[in-house]
Each structure stands twice: as C-alpha cells, then as structure tokens.
Short mmCIF file of C-alpha atoms in Angstrom, two decimals:
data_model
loop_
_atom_site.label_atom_id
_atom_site.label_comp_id
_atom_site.label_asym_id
_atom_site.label_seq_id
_atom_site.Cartn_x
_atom_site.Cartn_y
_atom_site.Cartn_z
CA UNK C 17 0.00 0.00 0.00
CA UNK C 18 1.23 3.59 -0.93
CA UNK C 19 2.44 5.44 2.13
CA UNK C 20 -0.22 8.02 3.80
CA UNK C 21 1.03 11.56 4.24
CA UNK C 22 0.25 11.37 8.15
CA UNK C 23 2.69 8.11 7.46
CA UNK C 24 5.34 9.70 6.67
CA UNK C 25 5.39 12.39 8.78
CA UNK C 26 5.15 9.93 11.70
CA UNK C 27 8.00 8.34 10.02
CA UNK C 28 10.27 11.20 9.28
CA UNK C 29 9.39 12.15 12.90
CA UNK C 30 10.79 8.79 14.23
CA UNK C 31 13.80 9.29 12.13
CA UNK C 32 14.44 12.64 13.70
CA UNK C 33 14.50 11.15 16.80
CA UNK C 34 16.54 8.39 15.91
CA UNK C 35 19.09 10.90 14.56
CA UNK C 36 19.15 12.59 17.20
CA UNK C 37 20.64 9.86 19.45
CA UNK C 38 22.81 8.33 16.88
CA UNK C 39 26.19 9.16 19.30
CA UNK C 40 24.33 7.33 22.56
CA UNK C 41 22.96 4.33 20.89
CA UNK C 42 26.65 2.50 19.95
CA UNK C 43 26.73 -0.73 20.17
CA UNK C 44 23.35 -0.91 19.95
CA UNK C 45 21.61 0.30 16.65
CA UNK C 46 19.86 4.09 16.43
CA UNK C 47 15.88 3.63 16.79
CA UNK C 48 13.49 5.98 16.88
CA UNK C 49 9.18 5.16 17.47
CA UNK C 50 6.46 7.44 17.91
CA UNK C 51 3.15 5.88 18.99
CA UNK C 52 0.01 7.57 16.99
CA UNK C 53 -4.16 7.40 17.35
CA UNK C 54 -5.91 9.89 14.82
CA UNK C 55 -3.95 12.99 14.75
CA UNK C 56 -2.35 12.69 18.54
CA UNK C 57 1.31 11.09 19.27
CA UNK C 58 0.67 9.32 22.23
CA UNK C 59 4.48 8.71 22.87
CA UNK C 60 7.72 8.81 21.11
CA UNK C 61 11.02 8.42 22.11
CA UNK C 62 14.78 6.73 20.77
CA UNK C 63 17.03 4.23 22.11
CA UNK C 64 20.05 5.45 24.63
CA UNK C 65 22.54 2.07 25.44
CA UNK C 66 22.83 3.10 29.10
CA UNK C 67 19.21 3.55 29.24
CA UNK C 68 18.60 -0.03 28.29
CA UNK C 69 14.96 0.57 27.17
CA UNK C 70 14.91 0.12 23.06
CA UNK C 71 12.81 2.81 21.58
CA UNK C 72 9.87 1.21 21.60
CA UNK C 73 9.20 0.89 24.82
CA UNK C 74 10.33 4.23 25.69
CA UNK C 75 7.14 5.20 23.90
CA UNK C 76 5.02 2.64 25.38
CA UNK C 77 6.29 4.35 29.10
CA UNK C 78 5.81 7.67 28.01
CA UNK C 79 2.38 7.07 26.53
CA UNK C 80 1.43 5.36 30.00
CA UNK C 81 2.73 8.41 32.03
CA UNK C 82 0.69 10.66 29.94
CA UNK C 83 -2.40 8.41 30.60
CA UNK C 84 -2.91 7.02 26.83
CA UNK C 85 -4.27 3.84 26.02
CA UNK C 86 -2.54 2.65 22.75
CA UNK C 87 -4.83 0.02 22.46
CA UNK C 88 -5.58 0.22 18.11
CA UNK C 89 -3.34 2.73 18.00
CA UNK C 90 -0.43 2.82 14.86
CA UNK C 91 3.34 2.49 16.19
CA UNK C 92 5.67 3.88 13.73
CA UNK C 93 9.70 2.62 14.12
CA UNK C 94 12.59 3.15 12.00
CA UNK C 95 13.91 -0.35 12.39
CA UNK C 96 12.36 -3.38 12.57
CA UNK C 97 11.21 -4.45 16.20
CA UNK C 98 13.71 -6.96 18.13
CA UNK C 99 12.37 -10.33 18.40
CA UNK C 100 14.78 -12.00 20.54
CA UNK C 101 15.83 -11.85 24.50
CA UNK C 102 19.18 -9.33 25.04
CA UNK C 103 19.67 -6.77 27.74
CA UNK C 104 15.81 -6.13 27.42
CA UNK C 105 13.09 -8.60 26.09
CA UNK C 106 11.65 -8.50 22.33
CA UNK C 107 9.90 -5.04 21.70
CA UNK C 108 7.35 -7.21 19.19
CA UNK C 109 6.19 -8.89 21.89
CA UNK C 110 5.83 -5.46 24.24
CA UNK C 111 3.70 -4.17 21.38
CA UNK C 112 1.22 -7.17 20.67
CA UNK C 113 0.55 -7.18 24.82
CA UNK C 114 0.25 -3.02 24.55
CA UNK C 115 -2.42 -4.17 21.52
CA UNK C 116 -1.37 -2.08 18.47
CA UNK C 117 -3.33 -2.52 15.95
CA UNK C 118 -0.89 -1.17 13.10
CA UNK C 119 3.25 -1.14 12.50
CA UNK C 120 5.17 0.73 9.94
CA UNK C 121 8.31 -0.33 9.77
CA UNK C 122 11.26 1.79 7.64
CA UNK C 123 13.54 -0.95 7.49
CA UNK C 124 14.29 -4.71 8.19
CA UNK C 125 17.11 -5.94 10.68
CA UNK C 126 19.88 -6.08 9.16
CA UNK C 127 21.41 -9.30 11.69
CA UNK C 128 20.67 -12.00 9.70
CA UNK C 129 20.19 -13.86 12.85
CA UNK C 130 16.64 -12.41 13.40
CA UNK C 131 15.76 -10.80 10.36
CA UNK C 132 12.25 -10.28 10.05
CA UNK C 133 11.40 -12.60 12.99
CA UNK C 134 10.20 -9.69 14.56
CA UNK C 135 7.85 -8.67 11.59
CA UNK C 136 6.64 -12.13 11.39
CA UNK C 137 5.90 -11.98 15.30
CA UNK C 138 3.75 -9.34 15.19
CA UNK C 139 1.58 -10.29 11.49
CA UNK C 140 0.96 -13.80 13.38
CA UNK C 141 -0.66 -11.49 16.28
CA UNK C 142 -3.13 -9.98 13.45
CA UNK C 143 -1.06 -6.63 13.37
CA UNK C 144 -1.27 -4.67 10.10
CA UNK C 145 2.44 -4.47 9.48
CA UNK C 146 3.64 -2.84 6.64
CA UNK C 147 7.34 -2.63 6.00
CA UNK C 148 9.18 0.10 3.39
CA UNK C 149 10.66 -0.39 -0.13
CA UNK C 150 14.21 -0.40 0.39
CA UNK C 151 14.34 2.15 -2.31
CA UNK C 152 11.98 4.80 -0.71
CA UNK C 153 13.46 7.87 0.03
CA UNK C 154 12.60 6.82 3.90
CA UNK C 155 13.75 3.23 3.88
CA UNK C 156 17.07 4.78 2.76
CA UNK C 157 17.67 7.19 5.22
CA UNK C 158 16.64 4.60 7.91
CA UNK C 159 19.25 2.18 6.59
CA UNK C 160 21.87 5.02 6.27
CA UNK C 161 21.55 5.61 9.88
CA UNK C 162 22.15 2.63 10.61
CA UNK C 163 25.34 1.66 8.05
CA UNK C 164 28.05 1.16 11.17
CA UNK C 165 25.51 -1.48 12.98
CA UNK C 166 24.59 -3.50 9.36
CA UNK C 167 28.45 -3.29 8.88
CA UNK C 168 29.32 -4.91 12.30
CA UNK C 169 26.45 -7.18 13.04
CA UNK C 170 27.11 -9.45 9.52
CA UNK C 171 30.84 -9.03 9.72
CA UNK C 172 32.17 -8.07 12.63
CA UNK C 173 34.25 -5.04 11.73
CA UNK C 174 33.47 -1.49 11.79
CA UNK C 175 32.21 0.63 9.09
CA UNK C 176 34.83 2.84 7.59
CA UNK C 177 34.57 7.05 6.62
CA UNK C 178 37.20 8.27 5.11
CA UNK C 179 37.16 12.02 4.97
CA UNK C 180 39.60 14.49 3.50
CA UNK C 181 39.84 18.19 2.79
CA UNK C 182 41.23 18.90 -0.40
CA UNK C 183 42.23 21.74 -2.76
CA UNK C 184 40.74 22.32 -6.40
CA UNK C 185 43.76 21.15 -7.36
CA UNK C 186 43.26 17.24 -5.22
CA UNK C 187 45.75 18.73 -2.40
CA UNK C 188 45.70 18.45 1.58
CA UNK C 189 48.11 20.78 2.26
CA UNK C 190 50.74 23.12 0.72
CA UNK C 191 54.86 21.88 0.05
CA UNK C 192 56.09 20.54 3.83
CA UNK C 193 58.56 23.47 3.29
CA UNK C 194 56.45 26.46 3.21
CA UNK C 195 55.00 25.19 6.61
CA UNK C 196 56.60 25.31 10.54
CA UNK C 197 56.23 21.98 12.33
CA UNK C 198 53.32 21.56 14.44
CA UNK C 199 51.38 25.27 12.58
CA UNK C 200 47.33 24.69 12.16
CA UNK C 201 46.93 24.81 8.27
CA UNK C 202 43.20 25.03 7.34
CA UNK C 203 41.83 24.78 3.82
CA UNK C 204 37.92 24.99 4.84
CA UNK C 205 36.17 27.51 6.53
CA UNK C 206 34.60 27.50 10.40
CA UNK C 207 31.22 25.73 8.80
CA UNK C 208 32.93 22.84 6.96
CA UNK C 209 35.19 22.51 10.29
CA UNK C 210 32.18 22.31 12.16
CA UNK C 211 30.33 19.46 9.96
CA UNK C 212 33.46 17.35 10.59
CA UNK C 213 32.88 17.90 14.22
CA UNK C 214 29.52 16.34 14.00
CA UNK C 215 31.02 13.35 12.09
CA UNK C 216 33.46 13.07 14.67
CA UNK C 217 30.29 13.25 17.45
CA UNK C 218 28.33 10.07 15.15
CA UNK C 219 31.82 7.96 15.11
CA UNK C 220 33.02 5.30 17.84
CA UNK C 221 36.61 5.90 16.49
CA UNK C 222 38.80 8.39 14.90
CA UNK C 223 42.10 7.38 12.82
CA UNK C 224 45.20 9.26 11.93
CA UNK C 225 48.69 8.28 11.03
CA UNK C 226 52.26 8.94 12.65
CA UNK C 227 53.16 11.78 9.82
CA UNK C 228 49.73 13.71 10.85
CA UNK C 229 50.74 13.33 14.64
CA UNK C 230 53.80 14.96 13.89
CA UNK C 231 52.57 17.33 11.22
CA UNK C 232 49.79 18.87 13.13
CA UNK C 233 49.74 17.22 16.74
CA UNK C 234 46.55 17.21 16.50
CA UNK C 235 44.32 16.63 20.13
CA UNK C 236 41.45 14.39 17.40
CA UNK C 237 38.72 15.21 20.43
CA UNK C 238 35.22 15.46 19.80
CA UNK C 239 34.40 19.57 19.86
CA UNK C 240 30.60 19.03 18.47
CA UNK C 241 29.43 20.10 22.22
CA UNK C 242 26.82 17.45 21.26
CA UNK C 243 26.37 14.25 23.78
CA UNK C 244 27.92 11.38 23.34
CA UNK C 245 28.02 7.97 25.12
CA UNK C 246 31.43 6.25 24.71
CA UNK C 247 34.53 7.98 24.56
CA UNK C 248 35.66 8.64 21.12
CA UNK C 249 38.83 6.58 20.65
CA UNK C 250 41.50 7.87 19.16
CA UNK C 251 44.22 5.65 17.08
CA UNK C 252 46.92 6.46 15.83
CA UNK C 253 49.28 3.89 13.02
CA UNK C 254 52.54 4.45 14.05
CA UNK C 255 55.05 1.49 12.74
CA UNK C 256 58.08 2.46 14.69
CA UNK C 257 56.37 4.19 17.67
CA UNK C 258 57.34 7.76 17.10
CA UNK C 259 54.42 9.46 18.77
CA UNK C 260 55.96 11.61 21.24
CA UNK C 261 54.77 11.17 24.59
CA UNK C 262 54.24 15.07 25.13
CA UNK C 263 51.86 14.92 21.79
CA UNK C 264 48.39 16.71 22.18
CA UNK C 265 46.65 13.15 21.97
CA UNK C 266 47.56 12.95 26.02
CA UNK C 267 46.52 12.87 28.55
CA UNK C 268 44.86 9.57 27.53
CA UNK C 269 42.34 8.27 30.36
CA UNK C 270 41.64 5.22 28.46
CA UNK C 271 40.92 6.79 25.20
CA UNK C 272 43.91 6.44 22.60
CA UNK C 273 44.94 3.13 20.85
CA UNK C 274 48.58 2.90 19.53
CA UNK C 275 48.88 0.75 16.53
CA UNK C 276 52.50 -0.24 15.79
CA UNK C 277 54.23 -3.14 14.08
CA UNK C 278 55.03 -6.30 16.13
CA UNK C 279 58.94 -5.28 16.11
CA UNK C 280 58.58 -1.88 17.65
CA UNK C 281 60.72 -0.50 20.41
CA UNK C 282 59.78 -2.08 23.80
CA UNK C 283 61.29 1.43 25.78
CA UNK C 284 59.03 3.41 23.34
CA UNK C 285 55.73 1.25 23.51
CA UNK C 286 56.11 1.69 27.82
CA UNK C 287 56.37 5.69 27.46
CA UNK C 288 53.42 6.06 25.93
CA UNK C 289 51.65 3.47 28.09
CA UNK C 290 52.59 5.61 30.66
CA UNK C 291 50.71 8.23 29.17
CA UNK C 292 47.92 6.40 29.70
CA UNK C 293 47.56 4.63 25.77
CA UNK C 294 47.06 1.24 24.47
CA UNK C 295 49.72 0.16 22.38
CA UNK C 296 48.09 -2.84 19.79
CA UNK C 297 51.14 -4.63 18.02
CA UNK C 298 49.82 -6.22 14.90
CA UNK C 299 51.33 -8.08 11.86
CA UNK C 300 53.30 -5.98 9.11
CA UNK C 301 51.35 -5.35 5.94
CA UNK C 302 52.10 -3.53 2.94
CA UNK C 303 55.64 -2.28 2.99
CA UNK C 304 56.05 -3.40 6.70
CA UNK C 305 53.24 -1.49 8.21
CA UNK C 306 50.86 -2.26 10.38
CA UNK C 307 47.99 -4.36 8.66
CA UNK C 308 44.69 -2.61 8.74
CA UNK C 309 42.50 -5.23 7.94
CA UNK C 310 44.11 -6.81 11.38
CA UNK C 311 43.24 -3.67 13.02
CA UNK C 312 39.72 -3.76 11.76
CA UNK C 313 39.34 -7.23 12.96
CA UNK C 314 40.68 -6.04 16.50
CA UNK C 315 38.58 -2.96 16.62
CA UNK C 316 35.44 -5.01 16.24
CA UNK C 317 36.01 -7.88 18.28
CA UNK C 318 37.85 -6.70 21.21
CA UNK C 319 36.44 -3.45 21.64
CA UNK C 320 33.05 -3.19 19.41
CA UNK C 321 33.55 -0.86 17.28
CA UNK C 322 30.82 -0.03 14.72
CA UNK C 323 32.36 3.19 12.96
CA UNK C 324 35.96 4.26 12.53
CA UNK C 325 36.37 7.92 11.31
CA UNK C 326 39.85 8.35 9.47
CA UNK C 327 41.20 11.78 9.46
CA UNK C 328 44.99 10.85 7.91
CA UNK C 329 47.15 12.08 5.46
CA UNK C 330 48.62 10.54 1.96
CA UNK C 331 50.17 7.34 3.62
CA UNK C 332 46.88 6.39 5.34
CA UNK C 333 44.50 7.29 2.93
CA UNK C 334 46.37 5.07 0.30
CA UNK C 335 46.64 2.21 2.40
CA UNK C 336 42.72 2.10 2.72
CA UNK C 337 41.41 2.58 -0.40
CA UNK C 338 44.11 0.44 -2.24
CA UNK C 339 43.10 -2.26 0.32
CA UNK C 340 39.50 -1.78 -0.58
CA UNK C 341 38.39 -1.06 3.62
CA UNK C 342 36.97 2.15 3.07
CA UNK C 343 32.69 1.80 2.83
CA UNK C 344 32.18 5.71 2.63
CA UNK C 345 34.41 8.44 1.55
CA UNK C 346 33.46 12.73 2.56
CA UNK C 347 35.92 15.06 0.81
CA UNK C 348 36.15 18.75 1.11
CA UNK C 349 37.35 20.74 -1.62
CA UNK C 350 37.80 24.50 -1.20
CA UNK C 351 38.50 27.16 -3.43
CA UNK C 352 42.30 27.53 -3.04
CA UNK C 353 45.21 25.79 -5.14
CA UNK C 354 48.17 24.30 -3.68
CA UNK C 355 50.16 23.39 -6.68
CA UNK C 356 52.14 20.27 -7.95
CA UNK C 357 54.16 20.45 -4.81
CA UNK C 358 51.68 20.14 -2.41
CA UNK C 359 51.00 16.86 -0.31
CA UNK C 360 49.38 14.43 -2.51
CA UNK C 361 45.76 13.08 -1.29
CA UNK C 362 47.34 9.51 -1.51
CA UNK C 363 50.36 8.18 -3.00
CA UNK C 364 48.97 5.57 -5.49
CA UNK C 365 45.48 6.28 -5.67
CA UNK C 366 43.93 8.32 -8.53
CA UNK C 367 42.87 11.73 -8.07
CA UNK C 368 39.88 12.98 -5.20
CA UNK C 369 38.01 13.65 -8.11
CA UNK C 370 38.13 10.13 -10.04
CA UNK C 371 37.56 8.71 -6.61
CA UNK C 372 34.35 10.99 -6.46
CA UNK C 373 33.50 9.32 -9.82
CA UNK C 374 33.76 5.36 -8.78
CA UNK C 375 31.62 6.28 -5.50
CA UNK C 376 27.19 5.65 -5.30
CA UNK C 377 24.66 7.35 -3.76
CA UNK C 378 27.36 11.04 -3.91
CA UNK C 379 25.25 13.94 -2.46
CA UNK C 380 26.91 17.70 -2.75
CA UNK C 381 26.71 20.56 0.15
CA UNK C 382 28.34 23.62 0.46
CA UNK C 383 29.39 25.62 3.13
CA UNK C 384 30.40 29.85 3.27
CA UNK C 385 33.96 30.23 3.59
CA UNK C 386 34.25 33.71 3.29
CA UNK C 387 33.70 35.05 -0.35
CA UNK C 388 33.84 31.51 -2.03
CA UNK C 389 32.00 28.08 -0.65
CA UNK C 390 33.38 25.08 0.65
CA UNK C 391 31.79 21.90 -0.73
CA UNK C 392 31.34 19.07 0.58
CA UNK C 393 30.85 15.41 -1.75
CA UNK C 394 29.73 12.43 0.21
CA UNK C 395 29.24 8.83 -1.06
CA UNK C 396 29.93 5.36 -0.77
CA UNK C 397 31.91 2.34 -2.05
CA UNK C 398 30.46 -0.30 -0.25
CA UNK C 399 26.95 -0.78 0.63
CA UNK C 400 26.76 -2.19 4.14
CA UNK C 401 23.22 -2.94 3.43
CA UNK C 402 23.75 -4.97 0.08
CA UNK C 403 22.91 -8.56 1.69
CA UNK C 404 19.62 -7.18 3.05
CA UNK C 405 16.79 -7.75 0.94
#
C-alpha cells in the first residue's frame, strides 16, 4: 500500500528522533518510534545504550505516564522491532501485549540472525504491518543511519569514513617546506570545520597516522558540544612508535589506541603506556606497516567498534582505499590551489576527483567560507546494506 502523508510524517518524525541519538545508541543500533491514534502522538522516544529501554518501549512508558491507552493505535519505528531476548526482552512482543493494531516499519534488521522474525511476530498477532521499499526515500535514510551497525552485526568489523579536505587542485596541504612543524593549516572555513565535528560526534573511532601526529599534533577530540556515550577513541598507526609522549593526543584516560608493528621498540611502547595509551602490536602489511585489515578485525572484536572515522594524510589514505576497507568516503574541496608540490591526497590512488566518480549514492553541500563556498561530496563504495533484501 502507498504510504499516507500522516505516514510519513510519523516516520520522518521517528527518524528525527533516531538521529538525534545516533552518538548514545553504539553498540546498539539508532531507533526511533512514535506511537500515533488519529492525529495525537501518544508517545515517542529513541534508544540510549545506558538507558537499556529500546525505543519502543520508551514510547510505550511515556504514553502510559501521559495516561494514553494505545490500544488500536499505529506504532511507527525506524527499524524493525527486536524479536529475541538481550539486555531487554523483544519489543514485538511489548507491542502485541500493549495491543497495536498497526506497525510501519522503515527498514528490516539487518542481523541476519533475526531478520524479520520480529515482523513475522507481530503479522501472526493480526497486526497490520507494513514494511518500506528499500528504495523509498525513507527506507534509505533509515538504513543510512544505521550503516556502522549493518556493517558490524554481519561481519564483525566497523564501518569505515574516510574524509579528506582537499584543494581544487586534489591537495591536503601546501609543500612541507612552506610550513613550521606543528602550525594549524586550514583549507575549509569555520562551517565545513564544524560538519566534521559532528562526524566526529556520530563515530566510535577516529584514525590518523604517525606523519599527521607529527605534522599537526593534533588533540582528534570530539568539539561538536553534542552528547555522546562512549569515549571517542583515538588511534593512531605508528610502525616504529614515534608518537611523542608530550603529543596533544595525552593525557589519555583510556581513550587512545597505539597501533605499531610487532617489532617496535619495547622502551618506546612503555612511554606512551605511561601516558595512559594502548599500544596494539599487529602483523606488518604492505611495505612493513601495520595491517589494517588486522586492526579492523581487533577494533570489532575486542572493543566493538561499529564506525571508525579516518582523518589521515597521503600514507593512510592510500593504504585504505588500495586495500578496498573504506565503505564511505566525505571530501572537502575549497576554493584555493596548492600546486604540484603540495601533499598528494594519496600516493597511489587516482585523483579525489576520479575517486568521487567510482563512489554511489554522492550527495553535494556547500558551506560559506568567506567570499567563495566550501563543498562538501559524500558517497559510498560499499553498501553495508547490500545482503539485506
């Protein structure tokens, strides 16, 4: 059946809130419900980790507390309802005993361990449930929400951005000459800067390599000012263990992950373990670097991590792509040149705007910067969501 206008506005409204929680939902996926009779939400609300409750039945609460009866009434969730016992038990069965008549679901689960179980549960209860075209403009956004969770929960590794700011000319940064160690260079404005924070805020992970850390020394903190759940973790790949243990990245508490090769200086890896960081020794890869693809693998089953964030330079952003690990690429470009001599986007890989052309799903914003606009090109390589029907 088409979709009604009051059902997508429901919809888009569960998506909202959804969105809004995407940085306090990890490991968990983002979910967002809103609970409608007639013209009258009777409760909403979105899943928070620490909060245990999934979405759903923060709705069903909040409806209770404002009195409702939801008895007939038409739930509207962005993600299928769980059909299986966790922290919390299945929100189809919380929704048959709260006696919904309707569901309209935006997208399926992408665990292929309980994929529409929970859809089935709720049709053999006589619930009208009617779930989205993937290719609706609102099944898509609900999946794309959800692209680190449908990453990790089929394979177990995190879902990889890849984001770069870049000259018209495919540059990061001017000739290493013309700059003093350590001095800010900025080729976007304060609006494009503060986008990235807000990628940084959605991300369980951020990833740099040694030559940025000793570039820049950058501090690769979260400065959204939105909330966030986990501490974003902070790697760095440093073969040789070079990161000085004055760098901005410290004081750690917990929150930076060293990633060196398995021969690396002993004296080294305790100084910076001193400083509080995790130092992960993993096999060598391409030209005796640390493998990423190991890294990956460690990221998601030792510390569950559904999106890494990489923020890196030439070295790091060729080692991904050539590898093929990078699901979704965000470039930059502003309105400056840099010139032949400028640091090259990556060292093997074709130009940022060749890579624009083998990407799906691209979208374009821009950003003031001053007199000219920064814009900003975002699409993908992989499809977390491909297996999902």
């Amino acid at each position: 059946m088409p979709l009604l206008p009051q059902d997508e506005l429901h919809l888009a409204r569960a998506l909202h809130l959804a969105r809004a929680a995407v940085s306090l939902a990890s490991p968990n996926p983002t979910v967002g419900c809103v609970i409608v009779r007639g013209e009258h939400i009777l409760g909403e609300g979105a899943h928070h980790f620490d909060a245990f409750d999934h979405a759903e039945i923060v709705a069903l609460k909040q409806a209770a507390c404002l009195g409702h009866d939801v008895r007939g009434a038409t739930a509207y969730v962005t993600l299928e309802p769980c059909s299986h016992h966790g922290r919390t038990g299945p929100c189809a069965d919380a929704l048959i005993a709260a006696g919904i008549a309707r569901c309209m679901v935006a997208t399926v689960d992408p665990n292929p361990l309980v994929r529409g179980n929970g859809i089935a549960r709720l049709r053999a209860a006589d619930i009208e449930t009617t779930v989205l075209d993937s290719a609706t403009p609102l099944a898509r956004k609900a999946r794309r929400l959800n692209d680190a969770f449908a990453e990790f929960i089929q394979w177990k590794r995190p879902f990889v951005t890849l984001k770069a700011a870049v000259s018209i000319d495919g540059r990061l940064a001017p000739p290493p000459h013309t700059r003093q160690d350590q001095e800010p260079y900025w080729l976007t404005g304060e609006s494009a800067r503060a986008d990235v924070q807000q990628l940084r805020n959605a991300s369980d992970a951020i990833l740099t390599g040694i030559g940025t850390v000793l570039a820049d020394d950058p501090s690769l903190t979260d400065r959204s000012g939105l909330p966030r759940r986990r501490p974003l973790l902070r790697i760095v790949m440093d073969t040789h263990l070079r990161t000085p243990p004055k760098a901005r990245l410290f004081p750690a508490n917990g929150d930076v992950l060293i990633a060196c090769s398995e021969s690396a200086p002993v004296d080294a890896e305790k100084a910076l373990i001193d400083q509080g960081a995790e130092v992960l020794r993993l096999p060598a890869g391409v030209f005796g670097r640390p493998d990423p693809s190991s890294l990956l693998r460690e990221l998601g089953a030792r510390k569950h991590i559904l999106s890494l964030f990489i923020e890196g330079g030439t070295h790091i952003n060729d080692t991904f792509l050539q590898q093929n690990l990078v699901d979704k690429v965000v470039l930059y470009f502003a309105d400056v040149e840099l010139g032949v001599d400028g640091v090259k986007f990556a060292k093997r890989w074709p130009s940022p705007y060749e890579l624009v052309q083998r990407m799906t799903e691209t979208t374009r914003t821009t950003f003031p910067n001053g007199t000219t606009e920064d814009v900003r090109i975002t699409g993908y390589r992989h499809d977390p969501w491909s297996a999902v029907a």
